[in-house]
Amino acid sequence: MAVSTIYSTQALNSTHFLTSSSSSKQVFLYRRQPQTNRRFNTLITCAQETIVIGLAADSGCGKSTFMRRLTSVFGGAAKPPKGGNPDSNTLISDTTTVICLDDYHSLDRYGRKEQKVTALDPRANDFDLMYEQVKALKSGVAVEKPIYNHVTGLLDPPELIQPPKILVIEGLHPMFDERVRDLLDFSIYLDISNEVKFAWKIQRDMAERGHSLESIKASIEARKPDFDAFIDPQKQYADAVIEVLPTTLIPDDNEGKVLRVRLIMKEGVKYFSPVYLFDEGSTISWIPCGRKLTCSYPGIKFNYEPDSYFDHEVSVLEMDGQFDRLDELIYVESHLSNLSTKFYGEVTQQMLKHADFPGSNNGTGLFQTIVGLKIRDLYEQLIANKATARAEAKA
Amino acid sequence: MMVITATAKYKGTKMREEKLSEMIEEKVKEATEVCEAEERLEECRVAWDEVEEVSQARADLRIKLKLLNHDPLESFCQENPETDECRIYED
């Protein structure tokens, strides 16, 4: 959020005057009450509040569909910056800017080859620059951010990023550096299990003539040591972890199409109230399919329980299976609490908006959507809180 | 005017698609060779990481075109329609 400095000066004859702070991005309007001697300072800052969300995952910045769901909740479609580098990784909507952390690579593809360092390695990334720029954006200052070009593997000339209302930093290392972590208002870690990762990469790559089952497997294995050393440990810092596992509903399923997804929510996070089923803090096992709701194979199974995750108290909401019909989705939504929706059916509506995206019929889409609503809620609470604080600070 | 298409609209995007597919092929070959030598462990990891990078980039482009109906060159080509990259791709 923007830090505002208040100047009080003696105005002689004027009833209104303007002054600006030394950080040069804020303008203050002062009005002196003519009838009384009491000075009435009306603070108007040009700098808006910016919240910063961190999203960690292995699939780099390609989570276009996750981002779409997230930004869709805030309103507006996220698009690449107009007229800029066509290989830019940035997405901008009315309220949100999504930055790809690959842009902070200190080593391009050639540099990494030469230094024998993968992109997962912290040595390939400039955390000082990442911290400086995220901090600047958070305090309302625009930055010239480098662009890492995934096609050429080179660092392209920078693009200008204006401070948005909601800044999302996504990539491999949003929570790696402690200074950057401290700037995050909320953080998410997308934790894909090895079996699901393998199944997804097969789906992703098998159509490519360069790939085979062996090459896909070899690539995952070769990246695993760096992944385990540098990326995976970040999940302990996340406010929400979306864990994606193989389903338990189909024995020996290895297609990765039916999924068991767990939303692990940290307790005690400011402005974040975990979603729950029926009774907060209790343990619930729920199969919605039965007399009132008919589901097709393999059905849907929910679990909710308190737990401990890396020494933190968490609440875990789990969905195994898939939605086949709209009424299944709305039925489930009507039984969940603390969703932070603005109207009944908002989750279902958001899911339907992106019905063609992967994960739309299972927990991945559902929990991504819910996380989006939680972030919106967090943002609105934070703004309301700041407004109250400012109103109370009036002389 | 919105053209619903599952493939690249502009020549530049088609070129990127092909380039990425070629790079995947090349880099898989390279990684397979490099990894044959046990003492080149670090290089082996880097080589497969490159494969992952280009594979993901290729997949992202496919998602943009198929799911999001957005050609990444759209905005650039509105401003620069006369460039070679911005010629409409004919199948």
Coordinates of C-alpha atoms in Angstrom, one line a residue:
Chain A
M1 CA 0.0 0.0 0.0
A2 CA 1.1 3.6 -0.6
V3 CA 2.7 5.4 2.2
S4 CA 1.4 8.9 2.5
T5 CA 3.3 11.8 4.1
I6 CA 1.3 14.6 5.5
Y7 CA 2.6 18.1 5.4
S8 CA 1.0 20.8 7.4
T9 CA 1.9 24.3 6.4
Q10 CA 0.6 27.7 7.2
A11 CA -1.6 29.1 4.5
L12 CA -2.1 32.8 4.7
N13 CA -5.0 33.9 2.6
S14 CA -6.0 31.0 0.5
T15 CA -8.6 28.5 1.6
H16 CA -7.2 25.8 -0.7
F17 CA -3.7 24.9 -1.7
L18 CA -1.8 22.0 -3.1
T19 CA 1.4 20.6 -2.1
S20 CA 3.2 17.4 -3.2
S21 CA 5.3 15.0 -1.2
S22 CA 8.9 14.3 -1.9
S23 CA 8.1 10.9 -3.4
S24 CA 6.5 13.0 -6.2
K25 CA 3.6 10.7 -6.8
Q26 CA 1.1 12.1 -4.3
V27 CA -0.8 15.4 -4.3
F28 CA -2.5 16.7 -1.1
L29 CA -5.3 19.0 -1.0
Y30 CA -5.6 21.1 2.1
R31 CA -8.7 23.1 2.9
R32 CA -8.9 25.5 5.7
Q33 CA -12.3 26.1 7.3
P34 CA -13.0 29.8 6.9
Q35 CA -15.2 30.0 9.9
T36 CA -13.0 28.5 12.5
N37 CA -9.3 28.4 13.1
R38 CA -9.3 24.7 13.0
R39 CA -7.3 23.3 10.2
F40 CA -9.1 20.6 8.3
N41 CA -6.9 18.4 6.2
T42 CA -8.5 16.5 3.5
L43 CA -6.1 13.9 2.3
I44 CA -6.4 12.8 -1.3
T45 CA -3.7 10.5 -2.5
C46 CA -3.2 9.9 -6.2
A47 CA -1.4 6.7 -5.3
Q48 CA -3.9 3.9 -4.9
E49 CA -3.6 0.9 -2.6
T50 CA -1.8 -1.9 -4.3
I51 CA -2.0 -5.4 -3.0
V52 CA 0.6 -8.0 -4.0
I53 CA -0.3 -11.7 -4.6
G54 CA 2.3 -14.3 -5.1
L55 CA 1.6 -17.5 -7.1
A56 CA 4.2 -20.3 -7.2
A57 CA 4.1 -23.2 -9.5
D58 CA 6.3 -25.3 -11.7
S59 CA 4.6 -24.6 -15.0
G60 CA 6.3 -21.2 -15.2
C61 CA 4.1 -18.4 -16.2
G62 CA 1.9 -20.4 -18.4
K63 CA -1.0 -20.6 -16.1
S64 CA -3.0 -18.5 -18.4
T65 CA -6.2 -20.3 -17.4
F66 CA -5.5 -19.9 -13.7
M67 CA -4.8 -16.2 -14.2
R68 CA -7.9 -15.9 -16.3
R69 CA -10.1 -17.3 -13.6
L70 CA -8.4 -15.1 -11.0
T71 CA -8.6 -11.9 -12.9
S72 CA -12.2 -12.7 -14.1
V73 CA -13.3 -12.6 -10.5
F74 CA -12.0 -9.1 -10.1
G75 CA -13.7 -8.1 -13.4
G76 CA -12.3 -7.5 -16.8
A77 CA -10.2 -9.6 -19.1
A78 CA -6.5 -9.8 -18.7
K79 CA -4.6 -9.1 -21.8
P80 CA -0.9 -8.6 -22.8
P81 CA 0.2 -4.9 -22.8
K82 CA -1.0 -3.2 -26.0
G83 CA 1.5 -2.3 -28.7
G84 CA 4.5 -3.6 -26.8
N85 CA 6.8 -6.6 -27.2
P86 CA 4.7 -9.4 -28.5
D87 CA 6.7 -11.9 -26.5
S88 CA 5.9 -10.0 -23.2
N89 CA 4.8 -12.3 -20.4
T90 CA 2.7 -9.6 -18.7
L91 CA -1.1 -9.6 -18.5
I92 CA -3.0 -6.4 -17.7
S93 CA -6.7 -6.0 -16.9
D94 CA -8.6 -3.0 -15.4
T95 CA -7.7 -3.9 -11.8
T96 CA -4.9 -6.4 -12.1
T97 CA -1.4 -6.8 -13.5
V98 CA 0.2 -10.2 -13.7
I99 CA 4.0 -10.3 -13.8
C100 CA 6.0 -13.3 -14.8
L101 CA 8.9 -13.8 -12.5
D102 CA 11.0 -15.3 -15.3
D103 CA 11.5 -11.6 -16.3
Y104 CA 13.9 -11.4 -13.3
H105 CA 16.2 -14.0 -14.7
S106 CA 19.8 -12.7 -14.3
L107 CA 21.0 -15.4 -16.7
D108 CA 19.4 -15.9 -20.1
R109 CA 19.2 -19.4 -21.7
Y110 CA 22.8 -19.0 -23.0
G111 CA 24.1 -17.7 -19.6
R112 CA 22.4 -20.6 -17.8
K113 CA 23.9 -23.1 -20.2
E114 CA 27.4 -21.6 -19.7
Q115 CA 27.1 -21.5 -15.9
K116 CA 25.5 -25.0 -15.9
V117 CA 22.5 -23.7 -13.9
T118 CA 18.8 -24.4 -14.4
A119 CA 16.1 -21.7 -14.3
L120 CA 15.0 -23.3 -11.0
D121 CA 18.3 -22.3 -9.4
P122 CA 18.3 -19.1 -7.4
R123 CA 21.6 -18.2 -9.1
A124 CA 19.8 -17.7 -12.4
N125 CA 17.5 -15.0 -10.8
D126 CA 18.0 -11.4 -9.7
F127 CA 16.2 -11.3 -6.4
D128 CA 17.5 -7.8 -5.6
L129 CA 15.8 -6.4 -8.7
M130 CA 12.6 -8.4 -8.0
Y131 CA 12.4 -7.0 -4.5
E132 CA 13.1 -3.4 -5.6
Q133 CA 10.5 -3.5 -8.4
V134 CA 7.8 -5.2 -6.4
K135 CA 8.4 -2.8 -3.6
A136 CA 8.2 0.2 -5.9
L137 CA 5.0 -1.0 -7.5
K138 CA 3.5 -1.7 -4.2
S139 CA 4.2 1.9 -3.1
G140 CA 2.7 3.4 -6.2
V141 CA 5.8 3.9 -8.4
A142 CA 5.9 2.6 -12.0
V143 CA 8.9 0.5 -13.1
E144 CA 10.8 -0.5 -16.2
K145 CA 10.7 -4.2 -15.9
P146 CA 12.9 -6.5 -18.0
I147 CA 11.3 -9.0 -20.4
Y148 CA 12.5 -12.6 -20.6
N149 CA 11.7 -13.9 -24.1
H150 CA 10.8 -17.6 -23.9
V151 CA 11.1 -18.0 -27.6
T152 CA 14.6 -16.6 -28.1
G153 CA 15.8 -17.3 -24.5
L154 CA 17.1 -13.8 -24.3
L155 CA 16.4 -10.8 -22.1
D156 CA 14.6 -8.1 -24.2
P157 CA 14.4 -4.4 -23.5
P158 CA 12.2 -3.5 -20.5
E159 CA 8.5 -2.6 -20.6
L160 CA 6.9 0.1 -18.4
I161 CA 4.6 -1.3 -15.7
Q162 CA 2.3 1.0 -13.9
P163 CA 1.3 0.2 -10.4
P164 CA -2.1 -1.6 -10.4
K165 CA -4.7 -2.2 -7.8
I166 CA -3.8 -5.9 -7.6
L167 CA -0.3 -7.0 -8.6
V168 CA 0.1 -10.8 -9.1
I169 CA 3.7 -12.1 -9.3
E170 CA 3.7 -15.6 -10.7
G171 CA 6.5 -18.0 -11.3
L172 CA 9.0 -20.3 -9.8
H173 CA 10.2 -18.2 -6.9
P174 CA 7.6 -15.7 -5.6
M175 CA 8.3 -16.8 -2.0
F176 CA 11.9 -17.6 -2.2
D177 CA 13.4 -14.3 -1.1
E178 CA 12.4 -13.2 2.4
R179 CA 12.2 -9.5 1.5
V180 CA 9.8 -10.3 -1.4
R181 CA 7.8 -12.6 0.9
D182 CA 7.2 -9.8 3.3
L183 CA 5.7 -7.7 0.5
L184 CA 3.1 -10.3 -0.3
D185 CA -0.4 -9.7 1.0
F186 CA -1.4 -13.2 0.0
S187 CA 0.4 -16.2 -1.4
I188 CA -0.6 -19.4 -3.2
Y189 CA 1.4 -22.5 -4.0
L190 CA 0.2 -24.9 -6.7
D191 CA 1.5 -28.3 -5.6
I192 CA 1.1 -30.9 -8.3
S193 CA 2.0 -34.5 -7.3
N194 CA 4.5 -36.4 -9.4
E195 CA 1.9 -38.7 -10.9
V196 CA -0.4 -35.9 -11.9
K197 CA 2.6 -33.9 -13.2
F198 CA 3.6 -36.8 -15.4
A199 CA 0.1 -37.3 -16.7
W200 CA -0.3 -33.6 -17.5
K201 CA 3.0 -33.3 -19.2
I202 CA 2.1 -36.3 -21.3
Q203 CA -1.1 -34.6 -22.3
R204 CA 0.9 -31.4 -23.0
D205 CA 3.7 -32.8 -25.0
M206 CA 2.8 -36.1 -26.7
A207 CA 1.5 -34.2 -29.7
E208 CA 4.9 -32.7 -30.3
R209 CA 7.0 -34.7 -32.8
G210 CA 10.1 -34.1 -30.6
H211 CA 8.7 -35.8 -27.6
S212 CA 8.1 -39.4 -26.4
L213 CA 7.2 -40.9 -23.1
E214 CA 10.9 -41.3 -22.3
S215 CA 11.8 -37.7 -23.0
I216 CA 8.9 -36.4 -20.9
K217 CA 9.9 -38.7 -18.1
A218 CA 13.6 -37.8 -18.4
S219 CA 12.8 -34.1 -18.3
I220 CA 10.8 -34.4 -15.1
E221 CA 13.5 -36.5 -13.4
A222 CA 16.3 -34.2 -14.4
R223 CA 14.6 -31.2 -13.0
K224 CA 13.5 -32.9 -9.8
P225 CA 16.6 -32.2 -7.7
D226 CA 16.6 -28.5 -8.3
F227 CA 12.8 -28.4 -7.9
D228 CA 12.9 -30.2 -4.6
A229 CA 15.8 -28.0 -3.3
F230 CA 14.5 -24.6 -4.4
I231 CA 10.9 -24.6 -5.4
D232 CA 9.1 -27.1 -3.2
P233 CA 10.2 -25.6 0.2
Q234 CA 8.3 -22.4 -0.6
K235 CA 5.0 -24.1 0.1
Q236 CA 5.5 -23.8 3.8
Y237 CA 5.2 -20.0 3.4
A238 CA 2.0 -20.0 1.4
D239 CA -1.3 -18.8 2.8
A240 CA -3.1 -21.3 0.5
V241 CA -1.8 -24.4 -1.1
I242 CA -3.7 -26.1 -3.9
E243 CA -2.5 -29.7 -3.8
V244 CA -3.4 -31.9 -6.9
L245 CA -3.3 -35.6 -6.5
P246 CA -4.5 -38.7 -8.3
T247 CA -8.1 -39.6 -7.5
T248 CA -8.9 -42.3 -4.9
L249 CA -12.3 -43.0 -6.6
I250 CA -10.9 -45.0 -9.5
P251 CA -8.4 -47.8 -8.6
D252 CA -5.1 -47.5 -10.5
D253 CA -6.2 -44.5 -12.5
N254 CA -3.1 -42.9 -14.1
E255 CA -4.7 -40.7 -16.7
G256 CA -4.8 -37.7 -14.4
K257 CA -8.2 -36.7 -15.6
V258 CA -10.2 -37.3 -12.5
L259 CA -8.4 -35.6 -9.6
R260 CA -8.3 -35.3 -5.9
V261 CA -7.7 -31.6 -5.1
R262 CA -7.0 -30.3 -1.6
L263 CA -7.2 -26.6 -0.7
I264 CA -5.0 -26.1 2.4
M265 CA -5.8 -22.8 4.0
K266 CA -3.6 -21.2 6.7
E267 CA -5.5 -20.1 9.8
G268 CA -4.9 -16.7 11.3
V269 CA -4.1 -14.9 8.1
K270 CA -5.3 -11.3 8.1
Y271 CA -8.4 -10.7 6.0
F272 CA -8.5 -14.3 5.0
S273 CA -11.3 -16.5 6.3
P274 CA -11.0 -20.1 5.2
V275 CA -13.8 -21.8 3.3
Y276 CA -15.6 -24.5 5.3
L277 CA -18.1 -27.3 5.1
F278 CA -21.1 -27.3 7.5
D279 CA -19.3 -26.7 10.7
E280 CA -16.1 -24.7 11.0
G281 CA -13.2 -26.5 12.7
S282 CA -14.9 -29.9 12.6
T283 CA -14.1 -32.9 10.5
I284 CA -16.6 -33.7 7.8
S285 CA -16.8 -36.3 5.1
W286 CA -19.5 -35.6 2.5
I287 CA -20.7 -37.4 -0.6
P288 CA -23.3 -35.1 -2.2
C289 CA -24.5 -37.7 -4.6
G290 CA -27.5 -39.6 -3.4
R291 CA -31.2 -39.1 -3.3
K292 CA -31.3 -35.4 -4.0
L293 CA -28.4 -35.3 -6.4
T294 CA -27.6 -37.9 -9.1
C295 CA -24.0 -38.0 -10.2
S296 CA -22.4 -40.0 -12.9
Y297 CA -19.3 -42.2 -12.3
P298 CA -17.0 -41.7 -10.5
G299 CA -19.0 -39.2 -8.5
I300 CA -17.9 -36.6 -6.0
K301 CA -16.5 -36.8 -2.5
F302 CA -15.7 -33.9 -0.2
N303 CA -13.6 -33.8 3.0
Y304 CA -13.1 -31.0 5.4
E305 CA -10.9 -31.0 8.5
P306 CA -8.5 -29.0 10.6
D307 CA -4.9 -30.1 10.3
S308 CA -1.3 -29.0 10.8
Y309 CA 0.9 -28.1 7.9
F310 CA 4.6 -27.3 8.5
D311 CA 3.8 -26.3 12.0
H312 CA 0.9 -24.1 11.0
E313 CA -2.7 -24.6 11.8
V314 CA -4.6 -25.1 8.6
S315 CA -8.1 -26.0 7.4
V316 CA -8.2 -28.4 4.5
L317 CA -11.1 -28.6 2.1
E318 CA -10.8 -31.5 -0.3
M319 CA -12.7 -32.5 -3.4
D320 CA -12.2 -35.8 -5.2
G321 CA -14.0 -36.5 -8.5
Q322 CA -15.7 -34.4 -11.0
F323 CA -18.8 -32.3 -11.8
D324 CA -20.8 -33.5 -14.8
R325 CA -23.6 -31.1 -14.6
L326 CA -24.4 -27.6 -13.6
D327 CA -26.8 -28.7 -10.9
E328 CA -24.0 -30.7 -9.2
L329 CA -21.9 -27.6 -9.0
I330 CA -24.6 -25.3 -7.6
Y331 CA -25.6 -28.0 -5.1
V332 CA -22.0 -28.2 -3.9
E333 CA -21.7 -24.4 -3.8
S334 CA -24.8 -24.1 -1.7
H335 CA -23.3 -26.3 1.0
L336 CA -20.0 -24.5 1.3
S337 CA -19.6 -21.6 3.7
N338 CA -17.3 -18.5 3.9
L339 CA -16.9 -18.4 0.1
S340 CA -16.8 -14.6 0.0
T341 CA -19.3 -14.6 -2.9
K342 CA -21.4 -11.5 -3.5
F343 CA -24.4 -13.4 -4.5
Y344 CA -25.7 -17.0 -4.4
G345 CA -24.3 -18.9 -7.4
E346 CA -21.3 -16.7 -8.0
V347 CA -18.9 -19.6 -7.9
T348 CA -21.0 -21.6 -10.4
Q349 CA -21.3 -18.5 -12.6
Q350 CA -17.5 -18.0 -12.6
M351 CA -16.9 -21.7 -13.4
L352 CA -19.4 -21.6 -16.3
K353 CA -17.7 -18.6 -17.7
H354 CA -14.7 -20.7 -18.3
A355 CA -16.3 -24.0 -18.9
D356 CA -13.8 -24.9 -21.6
F357 CA -10.8 -24.3 -19.5
P358 CA -9.0 -27.4 -18.0
G359 CA -10.1 -28.1 -14.5
S360 CA -13.6 -26.7 -15.0
N361 CA -15.2 -29.9 -13.9
N362 CA -13.0 -30.6 -10.8
G363 CA -11.4 -29.2 -7.7
T364 CA -8.7 -27.4 -9.6
G365 CA -11.1 -25.0 -11.3
L366 CA -13.3 -24.9 -8.2
F367 CA -10.5 -24.0 -5.8
Q368 CA -8.8 -21.6 -8.2
T369 CA -12.1 -19.7 -8.4
I370 CA -12.6 -19.7 -4.7
V371 CA -9.1 -18.4 -4.2
G372 CA -9.9 -15.6 -6.6
L373 CA -13.0 -14.7 -4.5
K374 CA -10.9 -14.8 -1.3
I375 CA -8.4 -12.4 -2.9
R376 CA -11.1 -10.0 -3.9
D377 CA -12.4 -10.1 -0.4
L378 CA -9.0 -9.5 1.0
Y379 CA -8.5 -6.5 -1.2
E380 CA -11.9 -5.0 -0.3
Q381 CA -11.3 -5.5 3.4
L382 CA -7.9 -3.9 3.1
I383 CA -9.2 -0.9 1.3
A384 CA -12.1 -0.5 3.7
N385 CA -9.6 -0.7 6.6
K386 CA -7.4 2.0 5.1
A387 CA -10.3 4.3 4.5
T388 CA -11.4 3.9 8.1
A389 CA -8.0 4.6 9.3
R390 CA -7.8 7.7 7.2
A391 CA -11.2 8.9 8.4
E392 CA -10.2 8.4 12.0
A393 CA -6.9 10.3 11.4
K394 CA -8.7 13.5 10.3
A395 CA -8.0 16.3 12.7
Chain B
M1 CA -14.2 -8.0 -36.2
M2 CA -13.5 -11.2 -34.3
V3 CA -12.2 -14.2 -36.2
I4 CA -12.6 -17.4 -34.2
T5 CA -9.7 -19.5 -35.1
A6 CA -7.8 -22.4 -33.5
T7 CA -4.7 -21.7 -35.4
A8 CA -2.3 -18.7 -35.8
K9 CA -3.8 -15.7 -37.5
Y10 CA -0.5 -14.0 -38.3
K11 CA 2.5 -15.3 -40.1
G12 CA 4.7 -14.3 -37.2
T13 CA 2.8 -16.4 -34.8
K14 CA 2.9 -19.4 -37.2
M15 CA 6.6 -18.9 -37.4
R16 CA 6.9 -18.9 -33.6
E17 CA 4.8 -22.1 -33.4
E18 CA 7.1 -23.9 -35.9
K19 CA 10.3 -22.6 -34.3
L20 CA 9.3 -23.8 -30.9
S21 CA 8.3 -27.2 -32.2
E22 CA 11.7 -27.5 -34.0
M23 CA 13.5 -26.4 -30.8
I24 CA 11.8 -29.1 -28.8
E25 CA 13.0 -31.7 -31.3
E26 CA 16.6 -30.3 -31.3
K27 CA 16.8 -29.9 -27.5
V28 CA 15.4 -33.4 -26.8
K29 CA 18.2 -34.8 -29.0
E30 CA 20.8 -32.7 -27.4
A31 CA 19.7 -33.6 -23.8
T32 CA 19.7 -37.3 -24.7
E33 CA 23.2 -37.0 -26.0
V34 CA 24.6 -34.9 -23.2
C35 CA 23.1 -37.1 -20.5
E36 CA 24.8 -40.2 -21.9
A37 CA 28.0 -39.0 -20.2
E38 CA 27.7 -39.5 -16.5
E39 CA 30.2 -36.8 -15.6
R40 CA 28.1 -34.2 -17.4
L41 CA 25.3 -34.3 -14.7
E42 CA 24.9 -30.6 -14.4
E43 CA 24.8 -30.1 -18.2
C44 CA 22.3 -32.9 -18.4
R45 CA 20.0 -31.1 -16.0
V46 CA 20.3 -27.8 -17.8
A47 CA 19.6 -29.5 -21.1
W48 CA 16.3 -31.1 -19.9
D49 CA 15.4 -27.8 -18.3
E50 CA 15.7 -26.2 -21.7
V51 CA 13.4 -28.9 -23.1
E52 CA 10.9 -28.1 -20.4
E53 CA 11.1 -24.3 -21.1
V54 CA 10.4 -24.6 -24.8
S55 CA 7.8 -27.3 -24.3
Q56 CA 5.9 -25.0 -21.9
A57 CA 6.3 -22.1 -24.3
R58 CA 4.9 -24.2 -27.1
A59 CA 2.0 -25.3 -25.0
D60 CA 1.3 -21.7 -23.8
L61 CA 1.0 -20.6 -27.4
R62 CA -1.3 -23.4 -28.2
I63 CA -3.5 -22.5 -25.2
K64 CA -3.6 -18.8 -26.2
L65 CA -4.7 -19.7 -29.7
K66 CA -7.1 -22.4 -29.0
L67 CA -8.7 -21.5 -25.6
L68 CA -8.2 -17.8 -25.3
N69 CA -8.7 -17.1 -29.0
H70 CA -5.9 -14.6 -28.8
D71 CA -3.0 -14.3 -31.2
P72 CA -0.1 -12.7 -29.3
L73 CA 0.7 -10.6 -32.3
E74 CA -2.8 -9.1 -32.3
S75 CA -1.9 -5.8 -30.6
F76 CA 1.5 -5.4 -32.4
C77 CA -0.1 -6.1 -35.8
Q78 CA -2.9 -3.6 -35.3
E79 CA -0.1 -1.0 -35.1
N80 CA 2.2 -2.5 -37.7
P81 CA 0.0 -4.2 -40.3
E82 CA 2.5 -3.8 -43.1
T83 CA 5.3 -5.9 -41.5
D84 CA 6.1 -9.4 -42.8
E85 CA 5.2 -10.9 -39.5
C86 CA 1.8 -9.4 -39.7
R87 CA 0.7 -11.0 -42.9
I88 CA -2.4 -13.0 -42.4
Y89 CA -1.5 -16.7 -42.3
E90 CA -3.1 -18.7 -45.1
D91 CA -3.2 -22.4 -44.6

